[in-house]
Amino acid sequence: MFSELNSYIQNVKKAQSEISESRKVHLRKIANYIREKVEPKLIFICTHNSRRSHFCQIWSAVMADYVGLDIIKTYSGGTESTAFNPRAVAAIKRAGFKVENPGGENPKYKVYFDGQKEPLICFSKTFDDAYNPQKDFAAIMTCSDADENCPFVQGAEKRFSIPYIDPKESDGTPQEAETYDESCRQIAMEMYYLMSNV
């Protein structure tokens, strides 16, 4: 794992007390689901699959690898597709990831967390896109809009809700980078808690 990213994770591990008890209850429910599966598959879902669901996909994959749970497969999707937002991409770079952008309207970013491992492929898509599993997965709703507007997720055997505040609210303001970094850090912290409880 890249040294900068490893340092970031060490700091996140030390901050577990920042997670509220109510959040921990929801995260442990997902951990219980994972524990019962031979090959757990998680799809993180928000409206546009541009920010929070990507943070969750990336950090859940990295934290699963970090604690030795490489059987877990993580994905993301939206109720509609746009693109992995460049502000969110910038935030993961600041956290220590290396990112390749092939260009295009909806780029398939290659997100590296370790020089010896395959990158995560991150791009915006609907949750039912062929790139994602079509059955036997947990649907994890990361925003309240997607949770309310998508009451049924075809193929999901379990559904969980762990909504996050949308960092989009700060777009175009002086607080933009700080807000995205806070969102990235919160999700990293909670995904570490989740995977360390499996």
PDB file of C-alpha atoms in Angstrom:
ATOM      1  CA  MET A   1       0.000   0.000   0.000  1.00  0.00           C
ATOM      2  CA  PHE A   2       1.261   3.499  -0.793  1.00  0.00           C
ATOM      3  CA  SER A   3       2.933   5.032   2.274  1.00  0.00           C
ATOM      4  CA  GLU A   4       0.885   8.249   2.194  1.00  0.00           C
ATOM      5  CA  LEU A   5      -2.339   6.246   2.069  1.00  0.00           C
ATOM      6  CA  ASN A   6      -1.134   3.966   4.861  1.00  0.00           C
ATOM      7  CA  SER A   7      -0.490   7.037   7.042  1.00  0.00           C
ATOM      8  CA  TYR A   8      -3.990   8.317   6.259  1.00  0.00           C
ATOM      9  CA  ILE A   9      -5.468   4.984   7.380  1.00  0.00           C
ATOM     10  CA  GLN A  10      -3.433   5.027  10.605  1.00  0.00           C
ATOM     11  CA  ASN A  11      -4.952   8.430  11.438  1.00  0.00           C
ATOM     12  CA  VAL A  12      -8.449   7.202  10.605  1.00  0.00           C
ATOM     13  CA  LYS A  13      -8.000   4.157  12.855  1.00  0.00           C
ATOM     14  CA  LYS A  14      -7.155   6.434  15.779  1.00  0.00           C
ATOM     15  CA  ALA A  15     -10.359   8.435  15.261  1.00  0.00           C
ATOM     16  CA  GLN A  16     -12.921   5.630  15.626  1.00  0.00           C
ATOM     17  CA  SER A  17     -14.406   7.290  18.716  1.00  0.00           C
ATOM     18  CA  GLU A  18     -15.742  10.032  16.420  1.00  0.00           C
ATOM     19  CA  ILE A  19     -18.310   7.617  14.979  1.00  0.00           C
ATOM     20  CA  SER A  20     -21.631   7.895  16.803  1.00  0.00           C
ATOM     21  CA  GLU A  21     -23.146   4.829  18.449  1.00  0.00           C
ATOM     22  CA  SER A  22     -26.181   5.010  16.159  1.00  0.00           C
ATOM     23  CA  ARG A  23     -23.915   4.894  13.079  1.00  0.00           C
ATOM     24  CA  LYS A  24     -21.975   1.989  14.557  1.00  0.00           C
ATOM     25  CA  VAL A  25     -25.210   0.015  14.968  1.00  0.00           C
ATOM     26  CA  HIS A  26     -25.984   0.377  11.244  1.00  0.00           C
ATOM     27  CA  LEU A  27     -22.406  -0.435  10.222  1.00  0.00           C
ATOM     28  CA  ARG A  28     -22.372  -3.578  12.387  1.00  0.00           C
ATOM     29  CA  LYS A  29     -25.551  -4.774  10.652  1.00  0.00           C
ATOM     30  CA  ILE A  30     -23.688  -4.629   7.341  1.00  0.00           C
ATOM     31  CA  ALA A  31     -20.707  -6.385   8.955  1.00  0.00           C
ATOM     32  CA  ASN A  32     -23.052  -9.173  10.120  1.00  0.00           C
ATOM     33  CA  TYR A  33     -24.361  -9.562   6.571  1.00  0.00           C
ATOM     34  CA  ILE A  34     -20.810  -9.800   5.178  1.00  0.00           C
ATOM     35  CA  ARG A  35     -19.831 -12.372   7.805  1.00  0.00           C
ATOM     36  CA  GLU A  36     -22.642 -14.688   6.671  1.00  0.00           C
ATOM     37  CA  LYS A  37     -21.631 -14.650   2.992  1.00  0.00           C
ATOM     38  CA  VAL A  38     -19.074 -16.804   1.170  1.00  0.00           C
ATOM     39  CA  GLU A  39     -18.465 -14.137  -1.484  1.00  0.00           C
ATOM     40  CA  PRO A  40     -19.966 -10.864  -0.225  1.00  0.00           C
ATOM     41  CA  LYS A  41     -20.889  -8.257  -2.840  1.00  0.00           C
ATOM     42  CA  LEU A  42     -21.766  -4.692  -1.876  1.00  0.00           C
ATOM     43  CA  ILE A  43     -23.244  -2.022  -4.159  1.00  0.00           C
ATOM     44  CA  PHE A  44     -23.150   1.505  -2.713  1.00  0.00           C
ATOM     45  CA  ILE A  45     -25.946   3.596  -4.205  1.00  0.00           C
ATOM     46  CA  CYS A  46     -26.568   7.354  -4.338  1.00  0.00           C
ATOM     47  CA  THR A  47     -28.477   9.490  -6.823  1.00  0.00           C
ATOM     48  CA  HIS A  48     -25.795  10.365  -9.406  1.00  0.00           C
ATOM     49  CA  ASN A  49     -23.001   7.902  -8.544  1.00  0.00           C
ATOM     50  CA  SER A  50     -20.606  10.821  -8.563  1.00  0.00           C
ATOM     51  CA  ARG A  51     -19.372  11.424  -5.006  1.00  0.00           C
ATOM     52  CA  ARG A  52     -20.487   9.542  -1.875  1.00  0.00           C
ATOM     53  CA  SER A  53     -21.104   6.147  -3.473  1.00  0.00           C
ATOM     54  CA  HIS A  54     -17.641   6.268  -5.073  1.00  0.00           C
ATOM     55  CA  PHE A  55     -16.002   7.211  -1.775  1.00  0.00           C
ATOM     56  CA  CYS A  56     -17.783   4.219  -0.216  1.00  0.00           C
ATOM     57  CA  GLN A  57     -16.857   1.809  -3.008  1.00  0.00           C
ATOM     58  CA  ILE A  58     -13.210   2.839  -2.878  1.00  0.00           C
ATOM     59  CA  TRP A  59     -12.768   2.962   0.888  1.00  0.00           C
ATOM     60  CA  SER A  60     -14.683  -0.269   1.525  1.00  0.00           C
ATOM     61  CA  ALA A  61     -12.443  -2.066  -0.985  1.00  0.00           C
ATOM     62  CA  VAL A  62      -9.272  -0.601   0.526  1.00  0.00           C
ATOM     63  CA  MET A  63     -10.293  -1.274   4.121  1.00  0.00           C
ATOM     64  CA  ALA A  64     -11.349  -4.834   3.260  1.00  0.00           C
ATOM     65  CA  ASP A  65      -7.900  -5.365   1.742  1.00  0.00           C
ATOM     66  CA  TYR A  66      -6.257  -3.673   4.731  1.00  0.00           C
ATOM     67  CA  VAL A  67      -7.857  -6.059   7.259  1.00  0.00           C
ATOM     68  CA  GLY A  68      -7.340  -9.127   5.038  1.00  0.00           C
ATOM     69  CA  LEU A  69     -10.863  -9.570   3.657  1.00  0.00           C
ATOM     70  CA  ASP A  70     -10.042  -9.782  -0.038  1.00  0.00           C
ATOM     71  CA  ILE A  71     -13.134 -11.948  -0.702  1.00  0.00           C
ATOM     72  CA  ILE A  72     -15.324  -8.828  -0.500  1.00  0.00           C
ATOM     73  CA  LYS A  73     -16.246  -7.208  -3.816  1.00  0.00           C
ATOM     74  CA  THR A  74     -17.400  -3.597  -3.824  1.00  0.00           C
ATOM     75  CA  TYR A  75     -19.304  -1.649  -6.468  1.00  0.00           C
ATOM     76  CA  SER A  76     -21.227   1.586  -6.817  1.00  0.00           C
ATOM     77  CA  GLY A  77     -24.123   2.931  -8.837  1.00  0.00           C
ATOM     78  CA  GLY A  78     -26.774   5.605  -8.980  1.00  0.00           C
ATOM     79  CA  THR A  79     -30.440   5.980  -9.721  1.00  0.00           C
ATOM     80  CA  GLU A  80     -29.001   7.869 -12.729  1.00  0.00           C
ATOM     81  CA  SER A  81     -25.477   8.283 -14.072  1.00  0.00           C
ATOM     82  CA  THR A  82     -23.374  11.405 -14.570  1.00  0.00           C
ATOM     83  CA  ALA A  83     -19.610  11.162 -13.946  1.00  0.00           C
ATOM     84  CA  PHE A  84     -17.239  10.602 -11.014  1.00  0.00           C
ATOM     85  CA  ASN A  85     -17.016  14.229  -9.885  1.00  0.00           C
ATOM     86  CA  PRO A  86     -13.537  15.778 -10.327  1.00  0.00           C
ATOM     87  CA  ARG A  87     -13.742  17.337  -6.847  1.00  0.00           C
ATOM     88  CA  ALA A  88     -14.228  13.883  -5.318  1.00  0.00           C
ATOM     89  CA  VAL A  89     -11.384  12.544  -7.471  1.00  0.00           C
ATOM     90  CA  ALA A  90      -9.162  15.353  -6.155  1.00  0.00           C
ATOM     91  CA  ALA A  91     -10.095  14.411  -2.568  1.00  0.00           C
ATOM     92  CA  ILE A  92      -9.016  10.783  -2.962  1.00  0.00           C
ATOM     93  CA  LYS A  93      -5.754  11.968  -4.524  1.00  0.00           C
ATOM     94  CA  ARG A  94      -5.138  14.150  -1.466  1.00  0.00           C
ATOM     95  CA  ALA A  95      -5.758  11.060   0.701  1.00  0.00           C
ATOM     96  CA  GLY A  96      -2.925   9.229  -1.056  1.00  0.00           C
ATOM     97  CA  PHE A  97      -4.483   7.344  -3.985  1.00  0.00           C
ATOM     98  CA  LYS A  98      -2.929   7.454  -7.435  1.00  0.00           C
ATOM     99  CA  VAL A  99      -5.519   8.072 -10.156  1.00  0.00           C
ATOM    100  CA  GLU A 100      -5.371   7.684 -13.939  1.00  0.00           C
ATOM    101  CA  ASN A 101      -7.962   9.590 -15.962  1.00  0.00           C
ATOM    102  CA  PRO A 102      -8.414   8.274 -19.516  1.00  0.00           C
ATOM    103  CA  GLY A 103     -10.555  11.299 -20.440  1.00  0.00           C
ATOM    104  CA  GLY A 104     -14.018  11.450 -21.916  1.00  0.00           C
ATOM    105  CA  GLU A 105     -17.423  12.556 -20.704  1.00  0.00           C
ATOM    106  CA  ASN A 106     -17.724   9.778 -18.103  1.00  0.00           C
ATOM    107  CA  PRO A 107     -14.127   8.568 -17.625  1.00  0.00           C
ATOM    108  CA  LYS A 108     -13.343   5.086 -16.316  1.00  0.00           C
ATOM    109  CA  TYR A 109     -10.819   6.205 -13.722  1.00  0.00           C
ATOM    110  CA  LYS A 110      -8.177   3.753 -12.548  1.00  0.00           C
ATOM    111  CA  VAL A 111      -7.742   4.238  -8.806  1.00  0.00           C
ATOM    112  CA  TYR A 112      -4.566   2.690  -7.369  1.00  0.00           C
ATOM    113  CA  PHE A 113      -3.991   2.093  -3.655  1.00  0.00           C
ATOM    114  CA  ASP A 114      -1.050  -0.299  -3.964  1.00  0.00           C
ATOM    115  CA  GLY A 115       1.637  -0.535  -6.628  1.00  0.00           C
ATOM    116  CA  GLN A 116       1.386  -4.344  -6.597  1.00  0.00           C
ATOM    117  CA  LYS A 117      -2.394  -4.619  -7.005  1.00  0.00           C
ATOM    118  CA  GLU A 118      -4.923  -4.042  -9.735  1.00  0.00           C
ATOM    119  CA  PRO A 119      -6.613  -0.627  -9.671  1.00  0.00           C
ATOM    120  CA  LEU A 120     -10.242  -0.057  -8.806  1.00  0.00           C
ATOM    121  CA  ILE A 121     -12.232   1.015 -11.866  1.00  0.00           C
ATOM    122  CA  CYS A 122     -14.492   3.936 -11.003  1.00  0.00           C
ATOM    123  CA  PHE A 123     -17.044   5.548 -13.295  1.00  0.00           C
ATOM    124  CA  SER A 124     -20.631   6.691 -13.015  1.00  0.00           C
ATOM    125  CA  LYS A 125     -23.358   4.179 -13.842  1.00  0.00           C
ATOM    126  CA  THR A 126     -26.805   3.175 -12.702  1.00  0.00           C
ATOM    127  CA  PHE A 127     -26.891   0.568  -9.955  1.00  0.00           C
ATOM    128  CA  ASP A 128     -28.337  -2.015 -12.366  1.00  0.00           C
ATOM    129  CA  ASP A 129     -25.604  -1.491 -14.981  1.00  0.00           C
ATOM    130  CA  ALA A 130     -24.143  -4.739 -16.371  1.00  0.00           C
ATOM    131  CA  TYR A 131     -20.794  -3.848 -14.757  1.00  0.00           C
ATOM    132  CA  ASN A 132     -22.385  -4.466 -11.334  1.00  0.00           C
ATOM    133  CA  PRO A 133     -23.688  -7.776  -9.957  1.00  0.00           C
ATOM    134  CA  GLN A 134     -27.306  -8.447 -10.845  1.00  0.00           C
ATOM    135  CA  LYS A 135     -28.228 -10.663  -7.873  1.00  0.00           C
ATOM    136  CA  ASP A 136     -27.099 -11.821  -4.428  1.00  0.00           C
ATOM    137  CA  PHE A 137     -25.697  -8.488  -3.282  1.00  0.00           C
ATOM    138  CA  ALA A 138     -26.359  -5.971  -0.533  1.00  0.00           C
ATOM    139  CA  ALA A 139     -27.666  -2.580  -1.653  1.00  0.00           C
ATOM    140  CA  ILE A 140     -26.236   0.114   0.617  1.00  0.00           C
ATOM    141  CA  MET A 141     -27.965   3.460   0.219  1.00  0.00           C
ATOM    142  CA  THR A 142     -25.550   6.345   0.835  1.00  0.00           C
ATOM    143  CA  CYS A 143     -27.968   9.238   0.349  1.00  0.00           C
ATOM    144  CA  SER A 144     -31.499   9.840   1.557  1.00  0.00           C
ATOM    145  CA  ASP A 145     -32.739  10.858  -1.932  1.00  0.00           C
ATOM    146  CA  ALA A 146     -31.750   7.538  -3.461  1.00  0.00           C
ATOM    147  CA  ASP A 147     -33.155   5.737  -0.437  1.00  0.00           C
ATOM    148  CA  GLU A 148     -36.537   7.440  -0.822  1.00  0.00           C
ATOM    149  CA  ASN A 149     -36.719   7.394  -4.633  1.00  0.00           C
ATOM    150  CA  CYS A 150     -35.568   3.829  -5.075  1.00  0.00           C
ATOM    151  CA  PRO A 151     -37.610   1.724  -2.644  1.00  0.00           C
ATOM    152  CA  PHE A 152     -36.852  -1.503  -4.545  1.00  0.00           C
ATOM    153  CA  VAL A 153     -33.427  -2.556  -5.836  1.00  0.00           C
ATOM    154  CA  GLN A 154     -33.790  -5.483  -8.233  1.00  0.00           C
ATOM    155  CA  GLY A 155     -31.526  -8.412  -7.309  1.00  0.00           C
ATOM    156  CA  ALA A 156     -30.590  -7.154  -3.846  1.00  0.00           C
ATOM    157  CA  GLU A 157     -30.943  -9.743  -1.105  1.00  0.00           C
ATOM    158  CA  LYS A 158     -30.413  -7.136   1.626  1.00  0.00           C
ATOM    159  CA  ARG A 159     -30.772  -3.383   1.808  1.00  0.00           C
ATOM    160  CA  PHE A 160     -29.086  -1.011   4.255  1.00  0.00           C
ATOM    161  CA  SER A 161     -29.169   2.763   4.667  1.00  0.00           C
ATOM    162  CA  ILE A 162     -26.149   4.807   5.808  1.00  0.00           C
ATOM    163  CA  PRO A 163     -26.781   8.282   4.349  1.00  0.00           C
ATOM    164  CA  TYR A 164     -24.010  10.877   4.198  1.00  0.00           C
ATOM    165  CA  ILE A 165     -24.249  14.643   3.715  1.00  0.00           C
ATOM    166  CA  ASP A 166     -23.575  15.547   0.089  1.00  0.00           C
ATOM    167  CA  PRO A 167     -20.285  17.481  -0.270  1.00  0.00           C
ATOM    168  CA  LYS A 168     -21.807  18.990  -3.425  1.00  0.00           C
ATOM    169  CA  GLU A 169     -23.330  21.639  -1.154  1.00  0.00           C
ATOM    170  CA  SER A 170     -19.924  23.348  -1.008  1.00  0.00           C
ATOM    171  CA  ASP A 171     -19.233  23.349  -4.770  1.00  0.00           C
ATOM    172  CA  GLY A 172     -17.891  26.703  -5.900  1.00  0.00           C
ATOM    173  CA  THR A 173     -17.239  27.978  -2.371  1.00  0.00           C
ATOM    174  CA  PRO A 174     -13.933  28.604  -0.546  1.00  0.00           C
ATOM    175  CA  GLN A 175     -14.789  25.580   1.676  1.00  0.00           C
ATOM    176  CA  GLU A 176     -15.059  23.187  -1.267  1.00  0.00           C
ATOM    177  CA  ALA A 177     -11.816  21.197  -0.804  1.00  0.00           C
ATOM    178  CA  GLU A 178     -12.220  21.069   2.976  1.00  0.00           C
ATOM    179  CA  THR A 179     -15.803  19.754   2.676  1.00  0.00           C
ATOM    180  CA  TYR A 180     -14.811  17.032   0.220  1.00  0.00           C
ATOM    181  CA  ASP A 181     -11.858  16.045   2.424  1.00  0.00           C
ATOM    182  CA  GLU A 182     -14.177  15.807   5.453  1.00  0.00           C
ATOM    183  CA  SER A 183     -16.618  13.611   3.517  1.00  0.00           C
ATOM    184  CA  CYS A 184     -13.783  11.412   2.272  1.00  0.00           C
ATOM    185  CA  ARG A 185     -12.363  11.073   5.801  1.00  0.00           C
ATOM    186  CA  GLN A 186     -15.731  10.281   7.410  1.00  0.00           C
ATOM    187  CA  ILE A 187     -16.407   7.538   4.898  1.00  0.00           C
ATOM    188  CA  ALA A 188     -12.860   6.144   5.265  1.00  0.00           C
ATOM    189  CA  MET A 189     -13.315   6.081   9.039  1.00  0.00           C
ATOM    190  CA  GLU A 190     -16.679   4.303   8.852  1.00  0.00           C
ATOM    191  CA  MET A 191     -15.540   1.801   6.225  1.00  0.00           C
ATOM    192  CA  TYR A 192     -12.592   0.891   8.460  1.00  0.00           C
ATOM    193  CA  TYR A 193     -14.994   0.376  11.371  1.00  0.00           C
ATOM    194  CA  LEU A 194     -17.273  -1.721   9.160  1.00  0.00           C
ATOM    195  CA  MET A 195     -14.538  -4.000   7.838  1.00  0.00           C
ATOM    196  CA  SER A 196     -12.786  -4.358  11.188  1.00  0.00           C
ATOM    197  CA  ASN A 197     -16.072  -5.669  12.618  1.00  0.00           C
ATOM    198  CA  VAL A 198     -16.538  -8.432  10.065  1.00  0.00           C
TER     199      VAL A 198
END
